[in-house]
Amino acid sequence: MESLPPELSPTGYLAEVRRVLEHIEKTQTDAVLAAGALIADSIAAEGVLQAFGTGHSEALAMEVAGRAGGFVPSNKLALRDLILFGGEPVDLLNDPKIERREGLAKRIYDLAPVEPQDVFVIASNSGGNGVIVDLAEHVIAAGHKLIAITSLEHTARITSRHSSGKRLKDFADVVLDNGAPYGDSVLPLPSLGANVCGISSVGNAVLAQMTIAEAVRLLAERGVEPPVYLSANSIGGDAHNDVLEARFAGRIRRSAS
């Protein structure tokens, strides 16, 4: 039996989580403040926070949009919107590499209830796949502010799969670095010759919630009541949320997925 490295353990993973948290605290605070200001400006102008990610980065969009403690004026955009709202066949999503395809992002944008004052958050660890770069390019061309969440180490080491040669970070007004290493995984497995246990989702979630905290703080400081969700599973949550959702009717989508 091979001798396993001591890092390959639950405590080893927690050590990597602490490293990511320290990286974010030491290097990303200014960027988080800038991102929070963009979101606060949009919400104050009756804008909506539009969030998008593909693959595991879709979890970032779920972290930002439609959850307790977050903004009611928020949407999770997704590739499945092409089916739910665009009439595409279900088997469109059978392509496991669909996120690399160009030409889909503008349709996702056009299908969404987007207005000029909306702000976008796009997450991609590599930042180089076709749908991600397409959407970033279109969002900026349409005049929206864009916050990118990515791994600066990973994206610096890839060749973009987009025909422009550009990556997500090249379009963003603010770039948030999630601290994930190249390849995302952090614990060594010698028999594999590579690492296991991804960490980008941890950094993404922390950056997202830090940014929301700053946006809420700024709104409250300006005397604007932050339109945030209460847990639907708490007393009074549904009544509170229903009032706010009615205020943004036609601008936000809510579904079980």
CSV table of C-alpha atoms in Angstrom, one decimal:
chain,number,residue,atom,x,y,z
A,1,MET,CA,0.0,0.0,0.0
A,2,GLU,CA,1.3,3.4,-0.9
A,3,SER,CA,2.2,5.9,1.8
A,4,LEU,CA,-0.4,8.7,1.6
A,5,PRO,CA,0.6,12.3,2.3
A,6,PRO,CA,-0.7,13.7,5.6
A,7,GLU,CA,-2.3,16.6,3.7
A,8,LEU,CA,-4.8,14.1,2.2
A,9,SER,CA,-7.3,14.4,5.1
A,10,PRO,CA,-10.3,16.4,6.3
A,11,THR,CA,-8.0,18.6,8.4
A,12,GLY,CA,-5.7,19.0,5.4
A,13,TYR,CA,-8.7,20.4,3.4
A,14,LEU,CA,-9.6,22.7,6.3
A,15,ALA,CA,-6.1,24.0,6.2
A,16,GLU,CA,-6.6,24.8,2.5
A,17,VAL,CA,-9.9,26.6,3.3
A,18,ARG,CA,-8.1,28.7,5.9
A,19,ARG,CA,-5.4,29.5,3.2
A,20,VAL,CA,-8.1,30.7,0.8
A,21,LEU,CA,-9.8,32.7,3.5
A,22,GLU,CA,-6.5,34.4,4.4
A,23,HIS,CA,-5.8,35.1,0.7
A,24,ILE,CA,-9.2,36.7,0.3
A,25,GLU,CA,-8.9,38.8,3.5
A,26,LYS,CA,-5.4,40.0,2.6
A,27,THR,CA,-5.8,40.6,-1.1
A,28,GLN,CA,-9.4,41.0,-2.1
A,29,THR,CA,-10.9,43.5,0.4
A,30,ASP,CA,-10.6,46.5,-1.9
A,31,ALA,CA,-12.1,44.6,-4.8
A,32,VAL,CA,-15.0,43.4,-2.7
A,33,LEU,CA,-15.7,47.0,-1.6
A,34,ALA,CA,-15.7,48.1,-5.2
A,35,ALA,CA,-18.0,45.2,-6.2
A,36,GLY,CA,-20.3,45.9,-3.4
A,37,ALA,CA,-20.6,49.6,-4.5
A,38,LEU,CA,-21.5,48.5,-8.0
A,39,ILE,CA,-24.3,46.3,-6.7
A,40,ALA,CA,-25.6,48.9,-4.3
A,41,ASP,CA,-25.7,51.5,-7.1
A,42,SER,CA,-27.7,49.1,-9.2
A,43,ILE,CA,-30.2,48.2,-6.5
A,44,ALA,CA,-30.6,51.8,-5.5
A,45,ALA,CA,-31.6,52.5,-9.1
A,46,GLU,CA,-34.2,49.7,-9.1
A,47,GLY,CA,-31.8,47.4,-10.9
A,48,VAL,CA,-31.5,43.7,-10.6
A,49,LEU,CA,-28.4,41.6,-9.8
A,50,GLN,CA,-28.0,39.1,-12.7
A,51,ALA,CA,-25.8,36.1,-11.9
A,52,PHE,CA,-24.3,33.5,-14.2
A,53,GLY,CA,-22.0,30.6,-14.1
A,54,THR,CA,-21.6,27.2,-15.9
A,55,GLY,CA,-20.5,23.9,-14.5
A,56,HIS,CA,-19.7,24.0,-10.8
A,57,SER,CA,-19.6,27.8,-11.0
A,58,GLU,CA,-23.4,27.8,-11.4
A,59,ALA,CA,-23.3,27.3,-7.6
A,60,LEU,CA,-22.2,31.0,-7.4
A,61,ALA,CA,-25.3,32.1,-9.2
A,62,MET,CA,-27.4,30.1,-6.7
A,63,GLU,CA,-25.4,31.7,-3.9
A,64,VAL,CA,-26.2,35.2,-5.2
A,65,ALA,CA,-29.8,35.0,-6.5
A,66,GLY,CA,-33.0,34.1,-4.7
A,67,ARG,CA,-31.7,32.9,-1.4
A,68,ALA,CA,-32.4,34.0,2.2
A,69,GLY,CA,-30.2,36.9,3.2
A,70,GLY,CA,-29.7,38.0,-0.4
A,71,PHE,CA,-31.3,40.5,-2.7
A,72,VAL,CA,-34.9,39.9,-3.9
A,73,PRO,CA,-34.0,41.8,-7.1
A,74,SER,CA,-31.7,39.1,-8.4
A,75,ASN,CA,-31.8,36.4,-11.1
A,76,LYS,CA,-29.9,33.2,-11.7
A,77,LEU,CA,-29.2,33.0,-15.5
A,78,ALA,CA,-28.3,29.5,-16.8
A,79,LEU,CA,-27.8,27.5,-19.9
A,80,ARG,CA,-31.1,25.8,-19.2
A,81,ASP,CA,-32.8,29.1,-19.9
A,82,LEU,CA,-32.5,28.2,-23.6
A,83,ILE,CA,-34.9,25.4,-23.0
A,84,LEU,CA,-37.1,26.9,-20.3
A,85,PHE,CA,-37.7,30.2,-22.0
A,86,GLY,CA,-36.2,29.8,-25.5
A,87,GLY,CA,-37.9,26.7,-26.8
A,88,GLU,CA,-34.7,24.7,-27.4
A,89,PRO,CA,-35.0,20.8,-27.1
A,90,VAL,CA,-34.0,19.3,-23.8
A,91,ASP,CA,-31.2,17.3,-25.4
A,92,LEU,CA,-29.3,20.5,-26.0
A,93,LEU,CA,-27.9,20.0,-22.5
A,94,ASN,CA,-26.7,16.5,-23.3
A,95,ASP,CA,-23.5,18.1,-24.6
A,96,PRO,CA,-21.1,18.0,-21.6
A,97,LYS,CA,-19.0,20.6,-23.3
A,98,ILE,CA,-21.8,23.1,-24.1
A,99,GLU,CA,-20.1,25.8,-22.0
A,100,ARG,CA,-17.3,26.0,-24.6
A,101,ARG,CA,-19.7,26.9,-27.4
A,102,GLU,CA,-19.9,30.5,-28.7
A,103,GLY,CA,-23.1,32.0,-29.9
A,104,LEU,CA,-25.4,30.9,-27.0
A,105,ALA,CA,-24.7,33.7,-24.5
A,106,LYS,CA,-26.5,36.5,-26.4
A,107,ARG,CA,-29.6,34.4,-26.5
A,108,ILE,CA,-29.4,33.8,-22.7
A,109,TYR,CA,-29.1,37.5,-22.3
A,110,ASP,CA,-32.0,38.3,-24.7
A,111,LEU,CA,-34.3,35.8,-22.9
A,112,ALA,CA,-33.7,37.4,-19.5
A,113,PRO,CA,-35.7,40.3,-18.1
A,114,VAL,CA,-32.7,42.7,-18.3
A,115,GLU,CA,-32.8,46.5,-17.9
A,116,PRO,CA,-30.0,49.0,-18.4
A,117,GLN,CA,-29.4,49.6,-14.7
A,118,ASP,CA,-28.8,45.9,-13.9
A,119,VAL,CA,-25.4,44.7,-12.7
A,120,PHE,CA,-23.9,41.3,-13.7
A,121,VAL,CA,-21.8,38.8,-11.7
A,122,ILE,CA,-20.2,36.1,-13.8
A,123,ALA,CA,-18.2,33.2,-12.2
A,124,SER,CA,-15.8,31.0,-14.0
A,125,ASN,CA,-12.7,29.4,-12.4
A,126,SER,CA,-10.8,29.3,-15.7
A,127,GLY,CA,-12.6,32.2,-17.3
A,128,GLY,CA,-11.9,31.0,-20.8
A,129,ASN,CA,-14.9,29.0,-22.1
A,130,GLY,CA,-17.0,30.3,-25.0
A,131,VAL,CA,-20.3,30.9,-23.2
A,132,ILE,CA,-18.6,32.8,-20.3
A,133,VAL,CA,-16.5,35.1,-22.5
A,134,ASP,CA,-19.4,35.6,-24.9
A,135,LEU,CA,-21.7,36.8,-22.1
A,136,ALA,CA,-19.0,39.0,-20.5
A,137,GLU,CA,-18.4,40.6,-23.9
A,138,HIS,CA,-22.1,41.2,-24.6
A,139,VAL,CA,-22.8,42.5,-21.1
A,140,ILE,CA,-20.1,45.2,-21.3
A,141,ALA,CA,-21.2,46.1,-24.9
A,142,ALA,CA,-24.7,46.6,-23.6
A,143,GLY,CA,-23.4,49.1,-21.0
A,144,HIS,CA,-23.8,47.0,-17.8
A,145,LYS,CA,-21.3,46.9,-15.0
A,146,LEU,CA,-19.6,43.5,-14.6
A,147,ILE,CA,-18.1,41.7,-11.6
A,148,ALA,CA,-16.0,38.6,-12.4
A,149,ILE,CA,-15.2,35.9,-9.9
A,150,THR,CA,-12.4,33.7,-11.1
A,151,SER,CA,-9.1,32.1,-10.2
A,152,LEU,CA,-6.3,34.5,-11.3
A,153,GLU,CA,-3.8,31.7,-11.0
A,154,HIS,CA,-5.8,29.3,-13.2
A,155,THR,CA,-6.9,31.8,-15.8
A,156,ALA,CA,-3.3,33.1,-16.2
A,157,ARG,CA,-2.2,29.6,-17.2
A,158,ILE,CA,-4.8,28.8,-19.8
A,159,THR,CA,-5.3,29.6,-23.5
A,160,SER,CA,-8.8,31.0,-24.0
A,161,ARG,CA,-11.2,28.8,-25.9
A,162,HIS,CA,-13.0,31.9,-27.2
A,163,SER,CA,-12.2,33.1,-30.7
A,164,SER,CA,-11.2,36.5,-29.3
A,165,GLY,CA,-8.5,35.0,-27.2
A,166,LYS,CA,-9.8,36.9,-24.2
A,167,ARG,CA,-10.9,35.7,-20.8
A,168,LEU,CA,-13.6,36.7,-18.4
A,169,LYS,CA,-11.3,39.0,-16.4
A,170,ASP,CA,-10.5,41.1,-19.5
A,171,PHE,CA,-14.0,42.5,-19.6
A,172,ALA,CA,-14.8,43.0,-15.9
A,173,ASP,CA,-15.1,46.3,-14.1
A,174,VAL,CA,-14.1,44.4,-10.9
A,175,VAL,CA,-12.3,41.1,-10.7
A,176,LEU,CA,-12.5,39.0,-7.6
A,177,ASP,CA,-9.9,36.2,-7.2
A,178,ASN,CA,-11.2,33.1,-5.4
A,179,GLY,CA,-7.7,31.9,-4.5
A,180,ALA,CA,-8.1,28.5,-6.1
A,181,PRO,CA,-4.9,27.0,-7.6
A,182,TYR,CA,-4.5,25.9,-11.2
A,183,GLY,CA,-6.7,22.8,-11.6
A,184,ASP,CA,-8.9,23.9,-8.6
A,185,SER,CA,-8.2,20.8,-6.5
A,186,VAL,CA,-5.9,21.2,-3.5
A,187,LEU,CA,-5.0,17.8,-1.8
A,188,PRO,CA,-2.3,15.6,-3.3
A,189,LEU,CA,-3.0,12.0,-4.4
A,190,PRO,CA,0.3,10.5,-5.6
A,191,SER,CA,-1.3,7.5,-7.4
A,192,LEU,CA,-3.2,9.9,-9.6
A,193,GLY,CA,-0.3,12.3,-10.1
A,194,ALA,CA,-2.7,15.2,-9.4
A,195,ASN,CA,-4.8,16.7,-6.7
A,196,VAL,CA,-8.3,16.1,-5.4
A,197,CYS,CA,-11.0,18.1,-3.6
A,198,GLY,CA,-11.9,21.4,-5.4
A,199,ILE,CA,-11.9,24.6,-3.5
A,200,SER,CA,-13.1,27.3,-5.9
A,201,SER,CA,-16.7,27.1,-4.7
A,202,VAL,CA,-15.6,27.9,-1.2
A,203,GLY,CA,-13.8,31.1,-2.3
A,204,ASN,CA,-16.7,32.0,-4.6
A,205,ALA,CA,-19.3,31.7,-1.9
A,206,VAL,CA,-17.2,33.8,0.6
A,207,LEU,CA,-16.5,36.5,-2.0
A,208,ALA,CA,-20.2,36.6,-2.9
A,209,GLN,CA,-21.4,37.0,0.6
A,210,MET,CA,-18.8,39.6,1.4
A,211,THR,CA,-19.9,41.6,-1.6
A,212,ILE,CA,-23.5,41.3,-0.6
A,213,ALA,CA,-22.6,42.5,2.9
A,214,GLU,CA,-21.0,45.6,1.5
A,215,ALA,CA,-23.8,46.3,-0.8
A,216,VAL,CA,-26.4,46.0,2.0
A,217,ARG,CA,-24.2,48.2,4.2
A,218,LEU,CA,-24.0,50.9,1.6
A,219,LEU,CA,-27.7,50.9,0.9
A,220,ALA,CA,-28.5,51.1,4.6
A,221,GLU,CA,-26.0,53.9,5.0
A,222,ARG,CA,-27.7,55.8,2.2
A,223,GLY,CA,-31.1,55.4,3.9
A,224,VAL,CA,-32.3,52.8,1.3
A,225,GLU,CA,-34.0,49.8,2.8
A,226,PRO,CA,-32.2,46.8,1.4
A,227,PRO,CA,-34.7,44.6,-0.4
A,228,VAL,CA,-33.5,41.3,1.0
A,229,TYR,CA,-35.1,37.9,1.5
A,230,LEU,CA,-36.0,36.4,4.8
A,231,SER,CA,-35.9,32.6,5.0
A,232,ALA,CA,-39.2,31.2,3.6
A,233,ASN,CA,-38.9,28.7,6.4
A,234,SER,CA,-39.0,31.3,9.2
A,235,ILE,CA,-42.1,32.9,10.7
A,236,GLY,CA,-43.3,35.8,8.5
A,237,GLY,CA,-40.8,35.0,5.8
A,238,ASP,CA,-43.4,34.3,3.0
A,239,ALA,CA,-45.3,37.5,3.8
A,240,HIS,CA,-42.2,39.6,3.8
A,241,ASN,CA,-40.9,38.0,0.6
A,242,ASP,CA,-44.2,38.2,-1.3
A,243,VAL,CA,-44.4,41.9,-0.9
A,244,LEU,CA,-40.9,42.4,-2.3
A,245,GLU,CA,-41.3,40.0,-5.1
A,246,ALA,CA,-44.5,41.8,-6.2
A,247,ARG,CA,-42.5,45.0,-6.3
A,248,PHE,CA,-40.2,43.4,-8.8
A,249,ALA,CA,-42.8,41.4,-10.8
A,250,GLY,CA,-41.7,40.8,-14.3
A,251,ARG,CA,-38.1,41.5,-13.5
A,252,ILE,CA,-37.2,38.4,-11.5
A,253,ARG,CA,-37.6,34.7,-12.1
A,254,ARG,CA,-38.2,32.1,-9.4
A,255,SER,CA,-38.4,28.4,-10.0
A,256,ALA,CA,-37.6,25.2,-8.2
A,257,SER,CA,-34.3,24.7,-10.1
